[in-house]
């Protein structure tokens, strides 16, 4: 995994000092090596985390007038090598960077149709620029336009370091306060800085400017397999995806929460390894202050221990103390370049730091709930809303704003508009029943929005600690197959993810196969809550705080002084009062740290 930065020089010369500074903001993404290439029309910067072909994978990589900077991994290498062999193209080493460069030289944009992996890259052929991102957005990529030239980077901070300005307009505030901590496809909270959408390619040239094309769309087809056949196929496809994603010239490890998804991955990895380190996260006071709810019936650590003992891994149960959890609320903002999922981000970063002491690569279970219908909004009718079911309590979000921004932003309409556009994109069959259409639409929304946010969070927090995380449940073929599997197979016998459970019956230990789904843990610590309250109170001591500009501060004070919990989470399944207060704290810190200017 790496960090990449690119600027075209068709209209303006590159400021080399600023360009190198922009690249240096990504040192955490690639601490092993760096490389630069400056040609007449192109500027390339690369920060490398060495994982495949440590000797020969240096970047930028060039063959005559073709140049490539690349962040990611390809998982169907043998197939791709076969494509080149059929064209009599030879490979001088086993670097996947060289493989990708020669594929692009041979097939140009058509090469994207053949890739299965996680990636973001910039490839230039003479004066043509190709910018592409993987199908589901596992790897990040952003761009802006500077005097008709394009500037591309793995993270927004690199763009900000070059442009020297951070501006948020009305749309950005709607993203921050309405969609946040998720975001709309292709958008960021910053004016004129955009995310390249997953599954898209941007082509740029002086003669044609910027052109977009969507190279990957979920394919729909009539589903004919029986339940038993589907169970077998899921097991085989997921096993193959896990095995392919174990390929590395350095050792791999696994996230292991004790939930079904990470337990499956850890079990299969261990079956194909001589040894394995597994890692889980927990919070100070969580056992003491734990209170069961609809989503968390029992703490994770007991189940992680059972799985580790059953498979024979060396398990590391990482516990983050409250002081560190609070401290890393700031670090999480700096890694994400905007407010995020608060303690859930902080703990992920801390866990990644601990993994990095042992490994550069880890496999994780993200995306399983999206593709196997694991979330409660898939099967609980009362959870179904007219808009994104994880953006909850929108009315309360609006009530926190002051009169000016409540009227100006109109968050409810903004969210609804984004939702309506997304629904129209969802591929369905004319022959689908109404239930199947609803399920596919919800699956599409989860894949394109909720999953994208979790993948973004996982990349940013783990790359912040210089480790690469691979997500087998995001395998292109597996996701597309499951998109077409009937809902009645996924939610069977009133059991969420029944299809996945049956696929790994007698492979993963029974206690986990039959365990109710449990989300990534949050802090239950009373002490942590009090610390967050104190942080927000301190923010309010500064009358120049952005909290006074955007919010009804009396409502925030009421929230601080109330002993009542929010009846409905404001985001996701678990993010209630403490997380909302921490988000307000992150907003205050972000505006000050990034010197953000609001454009009215």
Short mmCIF file of N, CA, C and O in Angstrom, two decimals, residues 265-350:
data_model
loop_
_atom_site.label_atom_id
_atom_site.label_comp_id
_atom_site.label_asym_id
_atom_site.label_seq_id
_atom_site.Cartn_x
_atom_site.Cartn_y
_atom_site.Cartn_z
N UNK A 265 -12.66 -15.44 8.58
CA UNK A 265 -11.39 -15.10 7.92
C UNK A 265 -10.21 -15.67 8.71
O UNK A 265 -9.31 -16.30 8.12
N UNK A 266 -10.21 -15.48 10.01
CA UNK A 266 -9.10 -15.98 10.84
C UNK A 266 -9.00 -17.50 10.76
O UNK A 266 -7.89 -18.06 10.70
N UNK A 267 -10.14 -18.17 10.76
CA UNK A 267 -10.14 -19.64 10.69
C UNK A 267 -9.55 -20.13 9.38
O UNK A 267 -8.72 -21.05 9.36
N UNK A 268 -9.96 -19.52 8.27
CA UNK A 268 -9.46 -19.97 6.96
C UNK A 268 -7.99 -19.61 6.78
O UNK A 268 -7.21 -20.40 6.22
N UNK A 269 -7.60 -18.43 7.24
CA UNK A 269 -6.18 -18.06 7.15
C UNK A 269 -5.33 -19.04 7.94
O UNK A 269 -4.28 -19.50 7.46
N UNK A 270 -5.77 -19.40 9.13
CA UNK A 270 -4.99 -20.31 9.96
C UNK A 270 -4.90 -21.70 9.34
O UNK A 270 -3.88 -22.38 9.46
N UNK A 271 -5.98 -22.11 8.64
CA UNK A 271 -5.94 -23.41 7.97
C UNK A 271 -4.90 -23.43 6.85
O UNK A 271 -4.46 -24.51 6.43
N UNK A 272 -4.52 -22.26 6.37
CA UNK A 272 -3.57 -22.18 5.27
C UNK A 272 -2.25 -21.52 5.69
O UNK A 272 -1.50 -21.03 4.85
N UNK A 273 -2.00 -21.52 7.01
CA UNK A 273 -0.77 -20.93 7.54
C UNK A 273 -0.19 -21.83 8.60
O UNK A 273 -0.88 -22.67 9.18
N UNK A 274 1.09 -21.63 8.88
CA UNK A 274 1.72 -22.36 9.98
C UNK A 274 1.49 -21.66 11.31
O UNK A 274 1.44 -22.29 12.35
N UNK A 275 1.36 -20.34 11.24
CA UNK A 275 1.11 -19.58 12.46
C UNK A 275 0.36 -18.30 12.08
O UNK A 275 0.38 -17.87 10.92
N UNK A 276 -0.29 -17.70 13.06
CA UNK A 276 -1.08 -16.51 12.78
C UNK A 276 -1.22 -15.66 14.04
O UNK A 276 -1.50 -16.17 15.13
N UNK A 277 -1.01 -14.36 13.88
CA UNK A 277 -1.32 -13.40 14.94
C UNK A 277 -2.70 -12.82 14.68
O UNK A 277 -2.99 -12.36 13.57
N UNK A 278 -3.55 -12.84 15.70
CA UNK A 278 -4.87 -12.22 15.61
C UNK A 278 -4.97 -11.09 16.64
O UNK A 278 -4.33 -11.15 17.70
N UNK A 279 -5.78 -10.07 16.31
CA UNK A 279 -5.85 -8.88 17.14
C UNK A 279 -7.30 -8.45 17.34
O UNK A 279 -8.09 -8.45 16.40
N UNK A 280 -7.62 -8.04 18.56
CA UNK A 280 -8.94 -7.47 18.85
C UNK A 280 -8.76 -6.21 19.69
O UNK A 280 -7.72 -6.00 20.31
N UNK A 281 -9.80 -5.40 19.74
CA UNK A 281 -9.77 -4.14 20.49
C UNK A 281 -10.86 -4.14 21.55
O UNK A 281 -11.96 -4.65 21.32
N UNK A 282 -10.54 -3.57 22.68
CA UNK A 282 -11.55 -3.35 23.72
C UNK A 282 -11.19 -2.06 24.45
O UNK A 282 -10.10 -1.51 24.26
N UNK A 283 -12.11 -1.59 25.25
CA UNK A 283 -11.96 -0.30 25.90
C UNK A 283 -11.84 -0.44 27.42
O UNK A 283 -12.45 -1.34 28.02
N UNK A 284 -11.07 0.45 28.01
CA UNK A 284 -11.01 0.52 29.46
C UNK A 284 -12.43 0.70 30.02
O UNK A 284 -13.22 1.48 29.48
N UNK A 285 -12.73 -0.03 31.03
CA UNK A 285 -14.02 0.03 31.74
C UNK A 285 -15.17 -0.65 31.01
O UNK A 285 -16.29 -0.66 31.52
N UNK A 286 -14.92 -1.22 29.83
CA UNK A 286 -16.05 -1.76 29.08
C UNK A 286 -16.70 -2.96 29.76
O UNK A 286 -17.91 -3.15 29.68
N UNK A 287 -15.90 -3.77 30.40
CA UNK A 287 -16.49 -4.90 31.12
C UNK A 287 -17.28 -4.38 32.32
O UNK A 287 -18.42 -4.79 32.57
N UNK A 288 -16.70 -3.43 33.03
CA UNK A 288 -17.35 -2.88 34.23
C UNK A 288 -18.62 -2.12 33.89
O UNK A 288 -19.64 -2.25 34.57
N UNK A 289 -18.58 -1.31 32.82
CA UNK A 289 -19.70 -0.44 32.49
C UNK A 289 -20.60 -0.99 31.38
O UNK A 289 -21.51 -0.30 30.91
N UNK A 290 -20.35 -2.23 30.97
CA UNK A 290 -21.12 -2.79 29.85
C UNK A 290 -22.60 -2.96 30.23
O UNK A 290 -22.92 -3.47 31.29
N UNK A 291 -23.47 -2.52 29.31
CA UNK A 291 -24.90 -2.71 29.46
C UNK A 291 -25.44 -3.33 28.18
O UNK A 291 -25.34 -2.74 27.11
N UNK A 292 -26.01 -4.53 28.25
CA UNK A 292 -26.53 -5.17 27.04
C UNK A 292 -27.62 -4.33 26.38
O UNK A 292 -28.36 -3.61 27.04
N UNK A 293 -27.67 -4.39 25.04
CA UNK A 293 -28.72 -3.70 24.30
C UNK A 293 -29.14 -4.58 23.13
O UNK A 293 -28.71 -5.73 23.03
N UNK A 294 -29.97 -4.04 22.25
CA UNK A 294 -30.48 -4.84 21.13
C UNK A 294 -29.37 -5.34 20.22
O UNK A 294 -29.54 -6.33 19.51
N UNK A 295 -28.23 -4.64 20.21
CA UNK A 295 -27.16 -4.96 19.27
C UNK A 295 -25.97 -5.63 19.92
O UNK A 295 -25.26 -6.42 19.32
N UNK A 296 -25.70 -5.31 21.18
CA UNK A 296 -24.57 -5.88 21.92
C UNK A 296 -25.11 -6.66 23.11
O UNK A 296 -25.54 -6.08 24.10
N UNK A 297 -25.11 -7.97 22.99
CA UNK A 297 -25.64 -8.81 24.06
C UNK A 297 -24.54 -9.19 25.06
O UNK A 297 -24.78 -9.28 26.25
N UNK A 298 -23.33 -9.39 24.54
CA UNK A 298 -22.21 -9.78 25.39
C UNK A 298 -20.93 -9.16 24.82
O UNK A 298 -20.83 -8.94 23.62
N UNK A 299 -19.94 -8.88 25.67
CA UNK A 299 -18.67 -8.32 25.20
C UNK A 299 -17.96 -9.26 24.22
O UNK A 299 -18.08 -10.48 24.32
N UNK A 300 -17.19 -8.66 23.31
CA UNK A 300 -16.54 -9.44 22.27
C UNK A 300 -15.37 -10.28 22.76
O UNK A 300 -15.09 -11.35 22.22
N UNK A 301 -14.65 -9.78 23.75
CA UNK A 301 -13.35 -10.37 24.06
C UNK A 301 -13.43 -11.86 24.41
O UNK A 301 -12.51 -12.63 24.12
N UNK A 302 -14.55 -12.28 25.02
CA UNK A 302 -14.70 -13.68 25.38
C UNK A 302 -14.75 -14.57 24.15
O UNK A 302 -14.17 -15.66 24.11
N UNK A 303 -15.44 -14.10 23.12
CA UNK A 303 -15.58 -14.88 21.89
C UNK A 303 -14.29 -14.87 21.08
O UNK A 303 -13.93 -15.88 20.46
N UNK A 304 -13.60 -13.75 21.05
CA UNK A 304 -12.31 -13.69 20.35
C UNK A 304 -11.34 -14.69 20.95
O UNK A 304 -10.61 -15.39 20.23
N UNK A 305 -11.35 -14.77 22.27
CA UNK A 305 -10.47 -15.73 22.96
C UNK A 305 -10.83 -17.17 22.58
O UNK A 305 -9.95 -18.00 22.32
N UNK A 306 -12.12 -17.48 22.53
CA UNK A 306 -12.55 -18.84 22.19
C UNK A 306 -12.13 -19.21 20.77
O UNK A 306 -11.67 -20.33 20.52
N UNK A 307 -12.30 -18.27 19.82
CA UNK A 307 -11.92 -18.56 18.43
C UNK A 307 -10.42 -18.75 18.33
O UNK A 307 -9.94 -19.69 17.69
N UNK A 308 -9.66 -17.88 18.97
CA UNK A 308 -8.21 -17.99 18.93
C UNK A 308 -7.74 -19.33 19.48
O UNK A 308 -6.86 -19.99 18.90
N UNK A 309 -8.31 -19.74 20.59
CA UNK A 309 -7.92 -21.02 21.19
C UNK A 309 -8.29 -22.18 20.27
O UNK A 309 -7.55 -23.15 20.15
N UNK A 310 -9.44 -22.05 19.58
CA UNK A 310 -9.90 -23.14 18.71
C UNK A 310 -9.02 -23.29 17.47
O UNK A 310 -8.75 -24.41 17.02
N UNK A 311 -8.55 -22.19 16.92
CA UNK A 311 -7.76 -22.26 15.69
C UNK A 311 -6.26 -22.29 15.95
O UNK A 311 -5.47 -22.61 15.05
N UNK A 312 -5.85 -21.93 17.16
CA UNK A 312 -4.43 -21.98 17.51
C UNK A 312 -3.65 -20.73 17.12
O UNK A 312 -2.43 -20.80 16.92
N UNK A 313 -4.30 -19.59 17.04
CA UNK A 313 -3.58 -18.35 16.73
C UNK A 313 -2.97 -17.76 18.00
O UNK A 313 -3.37 -18.10 19.11
N UNK A 314 -2.02 -16.87 17.80
CA UNK A 314 -1.48 -16.09 18.91
C UNK A 314 -2.30 -14.82 18.98
O UNK A 314 -2.22 -13.97 18.09
N UNK A 315 -3.11 -14.70 20.03
CA UNK A 315 -4.06 -13.60 20.08
C UNK A 315 -3.57 -12.45 20.94
O UNK A 315 -2.97 -12.65 22.00
N UNK A 316 -3.84 -11.23 20.45
CA UNK A 316 -3.46 -10.01 21.16
C UNK A 316 -4.74 -9.22 21.43
O UNK A 316 -5.34 -8.68 20.49
N UNK A 317 -5.16 -9.17 22.67
CA UNK A 317 -6.33 -8.39 23.04
C UNK A 317 -5.86 -7.00 23.47
O UNK A 317 -5.30 -6.82 24.55
N UNK A 318 -6.06 -6.02 22.60
CA UNK A 318 -5.57 -4.67 22.83
C UNK A 318 -6.65 -3.87 23.55
O UNK A 318 -7.79 -3.81 23.10
N UNK A 319 -6.29 -3.26 24.67
CA UNK A 319 -7.24 -2.44 25.43
C UNK A 319 -6.77 -0.99 25.40
O UNK A 319 -5.64 -0.69 25.77
N UNK A 320 -7.63 -0.12 24.94
CA UNK A 320 -7.30 1.30 24.86
C UNK A 320 -7.85 2.01 26.09
O UNK A 320 -9.02 1.87 26.44
N UNK A 321 -6.98 2.75 26.78
CA UNK A 321 -7.43 3.46 27.98
C UNK A 321 -8.14 4.75 27.58
O UNK A 321 -8.01 5.24 26.46
N UNK A 322 -8.87 5.31 28.50
CA UNK A 322 -9.71 6.47 28.20
C UNK A 322 -8.90 7.70 27.79
O UNK A 322 -9.31 8.46 26.92
N UNK A 323 -7.75 7.92 28.42
CA UNK A 323 -6.92 9.07 28.06
C UNK A 323 -6.44 8.98 26.62
O UNK A 323 -6.45 9.97 25.89
N UNK A 324 -6.03 7.78 26.20
CA UNK A 324 -5.58 7.59 24.82
C UNK A 324 -6.75 7.72 23.85
O UNK A 324 -6.62 8.29 22.77
N UNK A 325 -7.90 7.19 24.26
CA UNK A 325 -9.08 7.27 23.41
C UNK A 325 -9.44 8.73 23.12
O UNK A 325 -9.74 9.09 21.98
N UNK A 326 -9.39 9.55 24.15
CA UNK A 326 -9.67 10.98 23.99
C UNK A 326 -8.57 11.66 23.17
O UNK A 326 -8.85 12.46 22.26
N UNK A 327 -7.34 11.33 23.47
CA UNK A 327 -6.20 11.92 22.75
C UNK A 327 -6.30 11.69 21.25
O UNK A 327 -6.05 12.59 20.44
N UNK A 328 -6.69 10.47 20.87
CA UNK A 328 -6.72 10.13 19.45
C UNK A 328 -7.97 10.62 18.73
O UNK A 328 -8.10 10.40 17.52
N UNK A 329 -8.89 11.26 19.42
CA UNK A 329 -9.99 11.93 18.71
C UNK A 329 -9.44 12.98 17.76
O UNK A 329 -9.95 13.18 16.66
N UNK A 330 -8.37 13.66 18.17
CA UNK A 330 -7.71 14.64 17.30
C UNK A 330 -6.96 13.94 16.17
O UNK A 330 -7.03 14.36 15.01
N UNK A 331 -6.22 12.91 16.51
CA UNK A 331 -5.44 12.19 15.50
C UNK A 331 -6.35 11.62 14.41
O UNK A 331 -6.00 11.63 13.22
N UNK A 332 -7.51 11.14 14.82
CA UNK A 332 -8.46 10.58 13.85
C UNK A 332 -8.90 11.63 12.84
O UNK A 332 -9.05 11.36 11.65
N UNK A 333 -9.13 12.85 13.31
CA UNK A 333 -9.49 13.96 12.41
C UNK A 333 -8.35 14.22 11.43
O UNK A 333 -8.57 14.41 10.22
N UNK A 334 -7.13 14.22 11.92
CA UNK A 334 -5.97 14.50 11.07
C UNK A 334 -5.77 13.41 10.02
O UNK A 334 -5.33 13.69 8.90
N UNK A 335 -6.09 12.19 10.35
CA UNK A 335 -5.95 11.10 9.39
C UNK A 335 -7.07 11.12 8.36
O UNK A 335 -6.84 10.82 7.18
N UNK A 336 -8.25 11.49 8.77
CA UNK A 336 -9.41 11.50 7.88
C UNK A 336 -9.57 12.84 7.15
O UNK A 336 -10.25 12.93 6.14
N UNK A 337 -8.95 13.89 7.69
CA UNK A 337 -9.08 15.26 7.17
C UNK A 337 -10.47 15.84 7.37
O UNK A 337 -10.86 16.79 6.70
N UNK A 338 -11.21 15.27 8.29
CA UNK A 338 -12.53 15.78 8.66
C UNK A 338 -13.00 15.01 9.88
O UNK A 338 -12.43 13.96 10.21
N UNK A 339 -14.03 15.48 10.57
CA UNK A 339 -14.59 14.70 11.69
C UNK A 339 -15.09 13.34 11.22
O UNK A 339 -15.48 13.18 10.05
N UNK A 340 -15.06 12.36 12.11
CA UNK A 340 -15.43 11.01 11.71
C UNK A 340 -16.26 10.28 12.74
O UNK A 340 -17.15 10.87 13.36
N UNK A 341 -15.93 9.02 12.96
CA UNK A 341 -16.74 8.16 13.83
C UNK A 341 -16.20 8.11 15.25
O UNK A 341 -16.35 7.13 15.97
N UNK A 342 -15.54 9.18 15.66
CA UNK A 342 -15.12 9.47 17.03
C UNK A 342 -14.37 8.31 17.68
O UNK A 342 -13.32 7.91 17.17
N UNK A 343 -14.89 7.75 18.79
CA UNK A 343 -14.13 6.73 19.52
C UNK A 343 -13.92 5.46 18.69
O UNK A 343 -12.95 4.73 18.91
N UNK A 344 -14.80 5.23 17.74
CA UNK A 344 -14.64 4.06 16.88
C UNK A 344 -13.41 4.23 15.98
O UNK A 344 -12.67 3.28 15.71
N UNK A 345 -13.17 5.47 15.53
CA UNK A 345 -11.96 5.76 14.76
C UNK A 345 -10.73 5.73 15.66
O UNK A 345 -9.69 5.15 15.29
N UNK A 346 -10.82 6.36 16.81
CA UNK A 346 -9.67 6.42 17.74
C UNK A 346 -9.17 5.03 18.08
O UNK A 346 -7.96 4.75 18.05
N UNK A 347 -10.09 4.14 18.40
CA UNK A 347 -9.71 2.79 18.81
C UNK A 347 -9.15 2.00 17.63
O UNK A 347 -8.23 1.19 17.81
N UNK A 348 -9.69 2.23 16.44
CA UNK A 348 -9.17 1.55 15.26
C UNK A 348 -7.71 1.95 14.99
O UNK A 348 -6.86 1.12 14.67
N UNK A 349 -7.44 3.24 15.14
CA UNK A 349 -6.06 3.71 14.94
C UNK A 349 -5.13 3.09 15.99
O UNK A 349 -4.03 2.63 15.66
N UNK A 350 -5.57 3.05 17.22
CA UNK A 350 -4.75 2.48 18.29
C UNK A 350 -4.50 0.99 18.05
O UNK A 350 -3.39 0.49 18.24
#
